[in-house]
Amino acid sequence: MQSTSDEVLIGRIANGDRLAMQVLYARYHVRVFRFVVRLVRNDSTAEDLISEVFLDVWRQAGRFEGRSAVSTWLLAIARFKALSALRRRSDEELDEETAGAIEDPSDDPATVLEKQDKSVMLRKCLAGLSAEHREIIDLVYYHEKSVEEVAEIVGIPENTVKTRMFYARKRLAELLKSEGIERGWP
Amino acid sequence: MNTISKEPERHEIEALLPWHAAGTLSRRDADRVEQALAGDRELARRYDLVREELAETIHLNETLGAPSARAMEKLFAAIDAEEARAPRRRRSIDLGSRISEFLFKAGPSIH
């Protein structure tokens, strides 16, 4: 059975179809939540933001022109909301969170064992990237966005998308190196 | 195995590896990358690193969980409140009923 396309759903939402809104929400709310929570690092804030994102969809569906995929449009709205929320938080709070994310808590036996697991270390270092680098890594690897789509969501030229992805991966390699994992790149 | 002789071209191909791993390149670019990977062992090794990153990024995101029902309740409460304040006009229905209304009114004079 073929599911209703996103574009058809948006058309119905533009006409005030509440059920179409529920279907679209069910289809995308988890991915949008994960994108937002990786940016704002707070579940409660992320939950509030996804309600706002989908409320914007409800309000603006009639203006959706279909020039990009609905999922790309959703992520662009989500990104705008997340950055606005981040701006409302103090810089000190953000700095502490970033430091906390990359901080090595201790060298107890559990941590030593953890360090031996490359996958765990890779995930830890992915979590320790800056918001800008986390965002591009997530958009490319998890949200499966093309160069063009990332450019549209983030609002940067396509060449900058490639360069930013390169530097995000380079930073990841540096973080891994500092944890004793040498990848031989870059 | 040979490596790609032109260094700028190699850089260009290498920059595309993350999108190749995610399957989001155009057919043309994907073919270019595949061709390069087949002839360049170092590039293929770097592609393995990209694939590791891809797998762990998915794993990391999948552990983030999902929003509670509260988010959906909040959304639909907001939608209901908006609709109660100012009900939205159903575009197609409005258009259809307006045409019907027009034809009904104009009916007797249309030959």
PDB file of C-alpha atoms in Angstrom:
ATOM      1  CA  MET A   1       0.000   0.000   0.000  1.00  0.00           C
ATOM      2  CA  GLN A   2       1.379   3.402  -0.951  1.00  0.00           C
ATOM      3  CA  SER A   3       1.336   6.081   1.704  1.00  0.00           C
ATOM      4  CA  THR A   4       0.144   9.578   0.983  1.00  0.00           C
ATOM      5  CA  SER A   5       2.978  11.780  -0.226  1.00  0.00           C
ATOM      6  CA  ASP A   6       4.233  14.555   1.997  1.00  0.00           C
ATOM      7  CA  GLU A   7       3.214  17.150  -0.578  1.00  0.00           C
ATOM      8  CA  VAL A   8      -0.365  15.855  -0.648  1.00  0.00           C
ATOM      9  CA  LEU A   9      -0.450  15.999   3.153  1.00  0.00           C
ATOM     10  CA  ILE A  10       0.741  19.605   3.106  1.00  0.00           C
ATOM     11  CA  GLY A  11      -2.007  20.453   0.616  1.00  0.00           C
ATOM     12  CA  ARG A  12      -4.586  18.934   2.953  1.00  0.00           C
ATOM     13  CA  ILE A  13      -3.114  20.726   5.951  1.00  0.00           C
ATOM     14  CA  ALA A  14      -3.383  23.983   4.020  1.00  0.00           C
ATOM     15  CA  ASN A  15      -7.092  23.229   3.793  1.00  0.00           C
ATOM     16  CA  GLY A  16      -7.331  22.730   7.533  1.00  0.00           C
ATOM     17  CA  ASP A  17      -7.263  18.914   7.577  1.00  0.00           C
ATOM     18  CA  ARG A  18      -6.390  18.035  11.179  1.00  0.00           C
ATOM     19  CA  LEU A  19      -5.965  14.332  10.364  1.00  0.00           C
ATOM     20  CA  ALA A  20      -3.371  15.130   7.686  1.00  0.00           C
ATOM     21  CA  MET A  21      -1.542  17.115  10.351  1.00  0.00           C
ATOM     22  CA  GLN A  22      -1.558  14.081  12.632  1.00  0.00           C
ATOM     23  CA  VAL A  23      -0.152  11.881   9.842  1.00  0.00           C
ATOM     24  CA  LEU A  24       2.629  14.344   9.055  1.00  0.00           C
ATOM     25  CA  TYR A  25       3.422  14.679  12.740  1.00  0.00           C
ATOM     26  CA  ALA A  26       3.564  10.909  13.182  1.00  0.00           C
ATOM     27  CA  ARG A  27       5.847  10.647  10.156  1.00  0.00           C
ATOM     28  CA  TYR A  28       8.413  13.230  11.207  1.00  0.00           C
ATOM     29  CA  HIS A  29       8.177  14.194  14.863  1.00  0.00           C
ATOM     30  CA  VAL A  30      10.888  11.789  16.058  1.00  0.00           C
ATOM     31  CA  ARG A  31      13.433  12.892  13.461  1.00  0.00           C
ATOM     32  CA  VAL A  32      12.699  16.566  14.005  1.00  0.00           C
ATOM     33  CA  PHE A  33      12.953  16.057  17.769  1.00  0.00           C
ATOM     34  CA  ARG A  34      16.331  14.346  17.441  1.00  0.00           C
ATOM     35  CA  PHE A  35      17.650  17.087  15.171  1.00  0.00           C
ATOM     36  CA  VAL A  36      16.544  19.747  17.640  1.00  0.00           C
ATOM     37  CA  VAL A  37      17.656  17.954  20.797  1.00  0.00           C
ATOM     38  CA  ARG A  38      21.167  17.566  19.362  1.00  0.00           C
ATOM     39  CA  LEU A  39      21.277  21.322  18.875  1.00  0.00           C
ATOM     40  CA  VAL A  40      19.711  22.511  22.131  1.00  0.00           C
ATOM     41  CA  ARG A  41      20.852  19.562  24.323  1.00  0.00           C
ATOM     42  CA  ASN A  42      17.702  19.668  26.419  1.00  0.00           C
ATOM     43  CA  ASP A  43      14.749  17.269  26.016  1.00  0.00           C
ATOM     44  CA  SER A  44      12.145  19.573  27.489  1.00  0.00           C
ATOM     45  CA  THR A  45      13.192  22.536  25.322  1.00  0.00           C
ATOM     46  CA  ALA A  46      13.264  20.255  22.270  1.00  0.00           C
ATOM     47  CA  GLU A  47       9.730  19.047  22.981  1.00  0.00           C
ATOM     48  CA  ASP A  48       8.460  22.610  23.218  1.00  0.00           C
ATOM     49  CA  LEU A  49      10.239  23.466  19.987  1.00  0.00           C
ATOM     50  CA  ILE A  50       8.794  20.620  17.937  1.00  0.00           C
ATOM     51  CA  SER A  51       5.286  21.709  18.942  1.00  0.00           C
ATOM     52  CA  GLU A  52       6.205  25.156  17.621  1.00  0.00           C
ATOM     53  CA  VAL A  53       7.720  23.707  14.422  1.00  0.00           C
ATOM     54  CA  PHE A  54       4.568  21.773  13.543  1.00  0.00           C
ATOM     55  CA  LEU A  55       2.361  24.708  14.534  1.00  0.00           C
ATOM     56  CA  ASP A  56       4.298  26.754  11.964  1.00  0.00           C
ATOM     57  CA  VAL A  57       3.626  24.020   9.410  1.00  0.00           C
ATOM     58  CA  TRP A  58      -0.088  24.264  10.209  1.00  0.00           C
ATOM     59  CA  ARG A  59       0.005  28.034   9.749  1.00  0.00           C
ATOM     60  CA  GLN A  60       2.248  28.159   6.688  1.00  0.00           C
ATOM     61  CA  ALA A  61       1.222  25.043   4.741  1.00  0.00           C
ATOM     62  CA  GLY A  62      -0.649  27.189   2.229  1.00  0.00           C
ATOM     63  CA  ARG A  63       2.570  28.980   1.364  1.00  0.00           C
ATOM     64  CA  PHE A  64       4.624  25.801   0.815  1.00  0.00           C
ATOM     65  CA  GLU A  65       5.679  25.872  -2.832  1.00  0.00           C
ATOM     66  CA  GLY A  66       7.150  22.386  -3.103  1.00  0.00           C
ATOM     67  CA  ARG A  67      10.526  23.592  -4.321  1.00  0.00           C
ATOM     68  CA  SER A  68      12.188  21.457  -1.649  1.00  0.00           C
ATOM     69  CA  ALA A  69      11.250  18.222   0.097  1.00  0.00           C
ATOM     70  CA  VAL A  70       8.832  18.593   3.003  1.00  0.00           C
ATOM     71  CA  SER A  71      11.416  17.033   5.354  1.00  0.00           C
ATOM     72  CA  THR A  72      13.952  19.688   4.277  1.00  0.00           C
ATOM     73  CA  TRP A  73      11.413  22.435   4.945  1.00  0.00           C
ATOM     74  CA  LEU A  74      10.653  20.952   8.372  1.00  0.00           C
ATOM     75  CA  LEU A  75      14.326  20.789   9.332  1.00  0.00           C
ATOM     76  CA  ALA A  76      14.887  24.369   8.161  1.00  0.00           C
ATOM     77  CA  ILE A  77      12.023  25.571  10.396  1.00  0.00           C
ATOM     78  CA  ALA A  78      13.330  23.403  13.265  1.00  0.00           C
ATOM     79  CA  ARG A  79      16.822  24.812  12.887  1.00  0.00           C
ATOM     80  CA  PHE A  80      15.551  28.385  12.989  1.00  0.00           C
ATOM     81  CA  LYS A  81      13.530  27.652  16.142  1.00  0.00           C
ATOM     82  CA  ALA A  82      16.458  25.855  17.811  1.00  0.00           C
ATOM     83  CA  LEU A  83      18.907  28.685  17.098  1.00  0.00           C
ATOM     84  CA  SER A  84      16.437  31.247  18.410  1.00  0.00           C
ATOM     85  CA  ALA A  85      16.070  29.191  21.605  1.00  0.00           C
ATOM     86  CA  LEU A  86      19.842  28.919  21.928  1.00  0.00           C
ATOM     87  CA  ARG A  87      20.215  32.672  21.578  1.00  0.00           C
ATOM     88  CA  ARG A  88      17.854  33.097  24.501  1.00  0.00           C
ATOM     89  CA  ARG A  89      20.154  31.040  26.701  1.00  0.00           C
ATOM     90  CA  SER A  90      23.221  32.634  28.215  1.00  0.00           C
ATOM     91  CA  ASP A  91      26.627  32.124  26.641  1.00  0.00           C
ATOM     92  CA  GLU A  92      28.057  30.894  29.948  1.00  0.00           C
ATOM     93  CA  GLU A  93      25.488  28.125  30.122  1.00  0.00           C
ATOM     94  CA  LEU A  94      26.366  27.008  26.582  1.00  0.00           C
ATOM     95  CA  ASP A  95      30.081  27.083  27.249  1.00  0.00           C
ATOM     96  CA  GLU A  96      29.628  24.897  30.309  1.00  0.00           C
ATOM     97  CA  GLU A  97      27.529  22.420  28.348  1.00  0.00           C
ATOM     98  CA  THR A  98      30.064  22.193  25.536  1.00  0.00           C
ATOM     99  CA  ALA A  99      32.901  21.667  27.968  1.00  0.00           C
ATOM    100  CA  GLY A 100      30.866  19.065  29.815  1.00  0.00           C
ATOM    101  CA  ALA A 101      30.167  17.171  26.640  1.00  0.00           C
ATOM    102  CA  ILE A 102      33.836  16.627  25.833  1.00  0.00           C
ATOM    103  CA  GLU A 103      35.081  16.387  29.368  1.00  0.00           C
ATOM    104  CA  ASP A 104      36.608  13.077  30.354  1.00  0.00           C
ATOM    105  CA  PRO A 105      34.949  12.358  33.707  1.00  0.00           C
ATOM    106  CA  SER A 106      37.673  10.153  35.158  1.00  0.00           C
ATOM    107  CA  ASP A 107      40.052   7.359  34.470  1.00  0.00           C
ATOM    108  CA  ASP A 108      38.294   4.747  36.550  1.00  0.00           C
ATOM    109  CA  PRO A 109      38.268   1.119  35.328  1.00  0.00           C
ATOM    110  CA  ALA A 110      34.956   1.598  33.564  1.00  0.00           C
ATOM    111  CA  THR A 111      36.369   4.513  31.592  1.00  0.00           C
ATOM    112  CA  VAL A 112      39.445   2.529  30.654  1.00  0.00           C
ATOM    113  CA  LEU A 113      37.251  -0.255  29.333  1.00  0.00           C
ATOM    114  CA  GLU A 114      35.134   2.283  27.491  1.00  0.00           C
ATOM    115  CA  LYS A 115      38.186   3.697  25.780  1.00  0.00           C
ATOM    116  CA  GLN A 116      38.936   0.278  24.384  1.00  0.00           C
ATOM    117  CA  ASP A 117      35.659   0.294  22.538  1.00  0.00           C
ATOM    118  CA  LYS A 118      36.200   2.321  19.405  1.00  0.00           C
ATOM    119  CA  SER A 119      32.517   2.604  18.601  1.00  0.00           C
ATOM    120  CA  VAL A 120      31.737   4.016  22.022  1.00  0.00           C
ATOM    121  CA  MET A 121      34.605   6.472  21.699  1.00  0.00           C
ATOM    122  CA  LEU A 122      33.444   7.510  18.253  1.00  0.00           C
ATOM    123  CA  ARG A 123      29.968   8.244  19.601  1.00  0.00           C
ATOM    124  CA  LYS A 124      31.414  10.139  22.551  1.00  0.00           C
ATOM    125  CA  CYS A 125      33.502  12.292  20.221  1.00  0.00           C
ATOM    126  CA  LEU A 126      30.523  12.851  17.893  1.00  0.00           C
ATOM    127  CA  ALA A 127      28.637  14.141  20.938  1.00  0.00           C
ATOM    128  CA  GLY A 128      31.581  16.400  21.788  1.00  0.00           C
ATOM    129  CA  LEU A 129      31.607  18.278  18.480  1.00  0.00           C
ATOM    130  CA  SER A 130      30.511  21.919  18.362  1.00  0.00           C
ATOM    131  CA  ALA A 131      26.855  22.599  17.522  1.00  0.00           C
ATOM    132  CA  GLU A 132      27.826  23.664  14.000  1.00  0.00           C
ATOM    133  CA  HIS A 133      29.759  20.466  13.359  1.00  0.00           C
ATOM    134  CA  ARG A 134      27.175  18.202  15.028  1.00  0.00           C
ATOM    135  CA  GLU A 135      24.503  19.771  12.887  1.00  0.00           C
ATOM    136  CA  ILE A 136      26.194  19.093   9.565  1.00  0.00           C
ATOM    137  CA  ILE A 137      27.223  15.564  10.525  1.00  0.00           C
ATOM    138  CA  ASP A 138      23.647  14.764  11.586  1.00  0.00           C
ATOM    139  CA  LEU A 139      22.087  16.285   8.478  1.00  0.00           C
ATOM    140  CA  VAL A 140      24.345  14.312   6.160  1.00  0.00           C
ATOM    141  CA  TYR A 141      24.599  10.981   7.967  1.00  0.00           C
ATOM    142  CA  TYR A 142      21.349  10.678   9.905  1.00  0.00           C
ATOM    143  CA  HIS A 143      18.851  12.862   8.073  1.00  0.00           C
ATOM    144  CA  GLU A 144      20.225  11.778   4.661  1.00  0.00           C
ATOM    145  CA  LYS A 145      20.296  15.261   3.211  1.00  0.00           C
ATOM    146  CA  SER A 146      22.087  15.981  -0.058  1.00  0.00           C
ATOM    147  CA  VAL A 147      24.636  18.796  -0.450  1.00  0.00           C
ATOM    148  CA  GLU A 148      21.909  20.986  -1.967  1.00  0.00           C
ATOM    149  CA  GLU A 149      19.434  20.238   0.811  1.00  0.00           C
ATOM    150  CA  VAL A 150      21.959  20.916   3.585  1.00  0.00           C
ATOM    151  CA  ALA A 151      22.780  24.223   1.866  1.00  0.00           C
ATOM    152  CA  GLU A 152      19.090  25.124   1.927  1.00  0.00           C
ATOM    153  CA  ILE A 153      18.525  24.100   5.561  1.00  0.00           C
ATOM    154  CA  VAL A 154      21.641  25.779   6.944  1.00  0.00           C
ATOM    155  CA  GLY A 155      21.547  28.737   4.556  1.00  0.00           C
ATOM    156  CA  ILE A 156      25.094  28.443   3.225  1.00  0.00           C
ATOM    157  CA  PRO A 157      26.558  27.853  -0.270  1.00  0.00           C
ATOM    158  CA  GLU A 158      27.001  24.273  -1.455  1.00  0.00           C
ATOM    159  CA  ASN A 159      30.798  24.534  -1.473  1.00  0.00           C
ATOM    160  CA  THR A 160      30.698  25.717   2.141  1.00  0.00           C
ATOM    161  CA  VAL A 161      28.612  22.647   2.992  1.00  0.00           C
ATOM    162  CA  LYS A 162      31.399  20.396   1.702  1.00  0.00           C
ATOM    163  CA  THR A 163      34.094  22.419   3.456  1.00  0.00           C
ATOM    164  CA  ARG A 164      32.179  22.446   6.748  1.00  0.00           C
ATOM    165  CA  MET A 165      31.648  18.696   6.548  1.00  0.00           C
ATOM    166  CA  PHE A 166      35.387  18.247   5.964  1.00  0.00           C
ATOM    167  CA  TYR A 167      36.268  20.347   9.022  1.00  0.00           C
ATOM    168  CA  ALA A 168      33.655  18.592  11.165  1.00  0.00           C
ATOM    169  CA  ARG A 169      35.214  15.236  10.251  1.00  0.00           C
ATOM    170  CA  LYS A 170      38.702  16.627  10.823  1.00  0.00           C
ATOM    171  CA  ARG A 171      37.678  17.850  14.291  1.00  0.00           C
ATOM    172  CA  LEU A 172      36.200  14.442  15.007  1.00  0.00           C
ATOM    173  CA  ALA A 173      39.519  12.819  14.079  1.00  0.00           C
ATOM    174  CA  GLU A 174      41.326  15.233  16.434  1.00  0.00           C
ATOM    175  CA  LEU A 175      38.980  14.402  19.305  1.00  0.00           C
ATOM    176  CA  LEU A 176      39.529  10.697  18.673  1.00  0.00           C
ATOM    177  CA  LYS A 177      43.282  11.218  18.587  1.00  0.00           C
ATOM    178  CA  SER A 178      43.134  12.971  21.951  1.00  0.00           C
ATOM    179  CA  GLU A 179      41.383   9.854  23.257  1.00  0.00           C
ATOM    180  CA  GLY A 180      44.161   7.658  21.913  1.00  0.00           C
ATOM    181  CA  ILE A 181      42.502   6.560  18.673  1.00  0.00           C
ATOM    182  CA  GLU A 182      44.608   7.317  15.622  1.00  0.00           C
ATOM    183  CA  ARG A 183      42.721   6.935  12.349  1.00  0.00           C
ATOM    184  CA  GLY A 184      45.487   7.888   9.940  1.00  0.00           C
ATOM    185  CA  TRP A 185      43.356  10.709   8.572  1.00  0.00           C
ATOM    186  CA  PRO A 186      43.544  13.591   7.818  1.00  0.00           C
TER     187      PRO A 186
ATOM    188  CA  MET B   1      46.226  -0.235  -7.515  1.00  0.00           C
ATOM    189  CA  ASN B   2      46.591   3.220  -8.979  1.00  0.00           C
ATOM    190  CA  THR B   3      45.658   6.330  -7.130  1.00  0.00           C
ATOM    191  CA  ILE B   4      43.869   9.179  -8.857  1.00  0.00           C
ATOM    192  CA  SER B   5      46.625  11.116 -10.609  1.00  0.00           C
ATOM    193  CA  LYS B   6      44.999  14.533 -10.423  1.00  0.00           C
ATOM    194  CA  GLU B   7      45.120  15.699  -6.802  1.00  0.00           C
ATOM    195  CA  PRO B   8      42.337  18.341  -7.084  1.00  0.00           C
ATOM    196  CA  GLU B   9      40.028  15.713  -8.548  1.00  0.00           C
ATOM    197  CA  ARG B  10      40.886  13.365  -5.703  1.00  0.00           C
ATOM    198  CA  HIS B  11      40.030  16.070  -3.156  1.00  0.00           C
ATOM    199  CA  GLU B  12      36.763  16.685  -4.935  1.00  0.00           C
ATOM    200  CA  ILE B  13      35.895  12.984  -4.875  1.00  0.00           C
ATOM    201  CA  GLU B  14      36.973  12.637  -1.250  1.00  0.00           C
ATOM    202  CA  ALA B  15      34.692  15.515  -0.262  1.00  0.00           C
ATOM    203  CA  LEU B  16      31.761  13.556  -1.680  1.00  0.00           C
ATOM    204  CA  LEU B  17      32.426  10.385   0.337  1.00  0.00           C
ATOM    205  CA  PRO B  18      30.032  11.234   3.212  1.00  0.00           C
ATOM    206  CA  TRP B  19      27.159  11.723   0.770  1.00  0.00           C
ATOM    207  CA  HIS B  20      28.130   8.609  -1.143  1.00  0.00           C
ATOM    208  CA  ALA B  21      27.977   6.598   2.089  1.00  0.00           C
ATOM    209  CA  ALA B  22      24.556   8.081   2.880  1.00  0.00           C
ATOM    210  CA  GLY B  23      23.314   7.330  -0.641  1.00  0.00           C
ATOM    211  CA  THR B  24      22.358  10.913  -1.435  1.00  0.00           C
ATOM    212  CA  LEU B  25      24.559  11.611  -4.457  1.00  0.00           C
ATOM    213  CA  SER B  26      23.236  11.916  -7.992  1.00  0.00           C
ATOM    214  CA  ARG B  27      23.716   8.803 -10.151  1.00  0.00           C
ATOM    215  CA  ARG B  28      26.464  10.604 -12.066  1.00  0.00           C
ATOM    216  CA  ASP B  29      28.448  11.599  -8.953  1.00  0.00           C
ATOM    217  CA  ALA B  30      27.927   8.179  -7.363  1.00  0.00           C
ATOM    218  CA  ASP B  31      29.418   6.551 -10.478  1.00  0.00           C
ATOM    219  CA  ARG B  32      32.416   8.899 -10.327  1.00  0.00           C
ATOM    220  CA  VAL B  33      33.008   8.017  -6.677  1.00  0.00           C
ATOM    221  CA  GLU B  34      32.608   4.286  -7.304  1.00  0.00           C
ATOM    222  CA  GLN B  35      35.105   4.456 -10.148  1.00  0.00           C
ATOM    223  CA  ALA B  36      37.609   6.337  -7.987  1.00  0.00           C
ATOM    224  CA  LEU B  37      37.190   3.936  -5.064  1.00  0.00           C
ATOM    225  CA  ALA B  38      37.846   0.961  -7.296  1.00  0.00           C
ATOM    226  CA  GLY B  39      41.212   2.358  -8.354  1.00  0.00           C
ATOM    227  CA  ASP B  40      42.490   3.985  -5.180  1.00  0.00           C
ATOM    228  CA  ARG B  41      43.212   1.882  -2.095  1.00  0.00           C
ATOM    229  CA  GLU B  42      43.879   4.878   0.187  1.00  0.00           C
ATOM    230  CA  LEU B  43      40.612   6.498  -0.855  1.00  0.00           C
ATOM    231  CA  ALA B  44      38.835   3.206  -0.150  1.00  0.00           C
ATOM    232  CA  ARG B  45      40.392   3.135   3.339  1.00  0.00           C
ATOM    233  CA  ARG B  46      39.167   6.657   3.991  1.00  0.00           C
ATOM    234  CA  TYR B  47      35.735   5.625   2.767  1.00  0.00           C
ATOM    235  CA  ASP B  48      35.719   2.913   5.446  1.00  0.00           C
ATOM    236  CA  LEU B  49      36.289   5.662   8.051  1.00  0.00           C
ATOM    237  CA  VAL B  50      33.327   7.580   6.650  1.00  0.00           C
ATOM    238  CA  ARG B  51      31.159   4.469   6.880  1.00  0.00           C
ATOM    239  CA  GLU B  52      32.177   4.021  10.538  1.00  0.00           C
ATOM    240  CA  GLU B  53      31.159   7.621  11.251  1.00  0.00           C
ATOM    241  CA  LEU B  54      27.864   7.111   9.458  1.00  0.00           C
ATOM    242  CA  ALA B  55      27.046   3.975  11.469  1.00  0.00           C
ATOM    243  CA  GLU B  56      27.878   5.594  14.808  1.00  0.00           C
ATOM    244  CA  THR B  57      26.012   8.811  13.978  1.00  0.00           C
ATOM    245  CA  ILE B  58      22.892   6.742  13.293  1.00  0.00           C
ATOM    246  CA  HIS B  59      23.456   4.778  16.505  1.00  0.00           C
ATOM    247  CA  LEU B  60      23.914   7.980  18.505  1.00  0.00           C
ATOM    248  CA  ASN B  61      20.768   9.560  17.093  1.00  0.00           C
ATOM    249  CA  GLU B  62      18.717   6.421  17.622  1.00  0.00           C
ATOM    250  CA  THR B  63      19.576   6.509  21.326  1.00  0.00           C
ATOM    251  CA  LEU B  64      18.116  10.006  21.664  1.00  0.00           C
ATOM    252  CA  GLY B  65      14.612   8.663  22.147  1.00  0.00           C
ATOM    253  CA  ALA B  66      11.431  10.397  21.131  1.00  0.00           C
ATOM    254  CA  PRO B  67       9.319  13.242  22.456  1.00  0.00           C
ATOM    255  CA  SER B  68       6.576  12.458  24.959  1.00  0.00           C
ATOM    256  CA  ALA B  69       2.882  12.689  24.132  1.00  0.00           C
ATOM    257  CA  ARG B  70       2.959  16.120  25.764  1.00  0.00           C
ATOM    258  CA  ALA B  71       4.459  17.648  22.595  1.00  0.00           C
ATOM    259  CA  MET B  72       1.603  16.408  20.426  1.00  0.00           C
ATOM    260  CA  GLU B  73      -1.036  17.416  22.980  1.00  0.00           C
ATOM    261  CA  LYS B  74       0.453  20.884  23.151  1.00  0.00           C
ATOM    262  CA  LEU B  75       0.504  21.166  19.342  1.00  0.00           C
ATOM    263  CA  PHE B  76      -3.112  20.162  18.850  1.00  0.00           C
ATOM    264  CA  ALA B  77      -4.288  22.305  21.763  1.00  0.00           C
ATOM    265  CA  ALA B  78      -2.626  25.261  20.020  1.00  0.00           C
ATOM    266  CA  ILE B  79      -4.230  24.309  16.683  1.00  0.00           C
ATOM    267  CA  ASP B  80      -7.658  23.991  18.319  1.00  0.00           C
ATOM    268  CA  ALA B  81      -7.225  27.370  19.993  1.00  0.00           C
ATOM    269  CA  GLU B  82      -6.299  28.990  16.668  1.00  0.00           C
ATOM    270  CA  GLU B  83      -9.217  27.403  14.877  1.00  0.00           C
ATOM    271  CA  ALA B  84     -11.601  28.523  17.613  1.00  0.00           C
ATOM    272  CA  ARG B  85     -10.316  32.100  17.310  1.00  0.00           C
ATOM    273  CA  ALA B  86     -10.242  32.272  13.521  1.00  0.00           C
ATOM    274  CA  PRO B  87     -11.392  29.202  11.584  1.00  0.00           C
ATOM    275  CA  ARG B  88      -9.325  28.677   8.466  1.00  0.00           C
ATOM    276  CA  ARG B  89     -11.024  28.904   5.092  1.00  0.00           C
ATOM    277  CA  ARG B  90     -10.969  25.616   3.195  1.00  0.00           C
ATOM    278  CA  ARG B  91      -9.551  26.770  -0.108  1.00  0.00           C
ATOM    279  CA  SER B  92     -10.887  24.110  -2.458  1.00  0.00           C
ATOM    280  CA  ILE B  93     -14.266  23.845  -0.716  1.00  0.00           C
ATOM    281  CA  ASP B  94     -14.592  27.613  -0.669  1.00  0.00           C
ATOM    282  CA  LEU B  95     -13.744  27.839  -4.342  1.00  0.00           C
ATOM    283  CA  GLY B  96     -16.123  25.018  -5.228  1.00  0.00           C
ATOM    284  CA  SER B  97     -18.994  26.435  -3.227  1.00  0.00           C
ATOM    285  CA  ARG B  98     -18.360  29.871  -4.640  1.00  0.00           C
ATOM    286  CA  ILE B  99     -18.498  28.506  -8.197  1.00  0.00           C
ATOM    287  CA  SER B 100     -21.695  26.576  -7.371  1.00  0.00           C
ATOM    288  CA  GLU B 101     -23.173  29.648  -5.799  1.00  0.00           C
ATOM    289  CA  PHE B 102     -22.242  31.725  -8.842  1.00  0.00           C
ATOM    290  CA  LEU B 103     -23.672  29.173 -11.281  1.00  0.00           C
ATOM    291  CA  PHE B 104     -26.818  28.809  -9.192  1.00  0.00           C
ATOM    292  CA  LYS B 105     -27.371  32.549  -9.128  1.00  0.00           C
ATOM    293  CA  ALA B 106     -26.397  33.014 -12.754  1.00  0.00           C
ATOM    294  CA  GLY B 107     -28.244  29.875 -13.921  1.00  0.00           C
ATOM    295  CA  PRO B 108     -31.442  31.358 -15.312  1.00  0.00           C
ATOM    296  CA  SER B 109     -29.581  33.896 -17.437  1.00  0.00           C
ATOM    297  CA  ILE B 110     -27.065  31.445 -18.948  1.00  0.00           C
ATOM    298  CA  HIS B 111     -28.101  30.099 -22.296  1.00  0.00           C
TER     299      HIS B 111
END
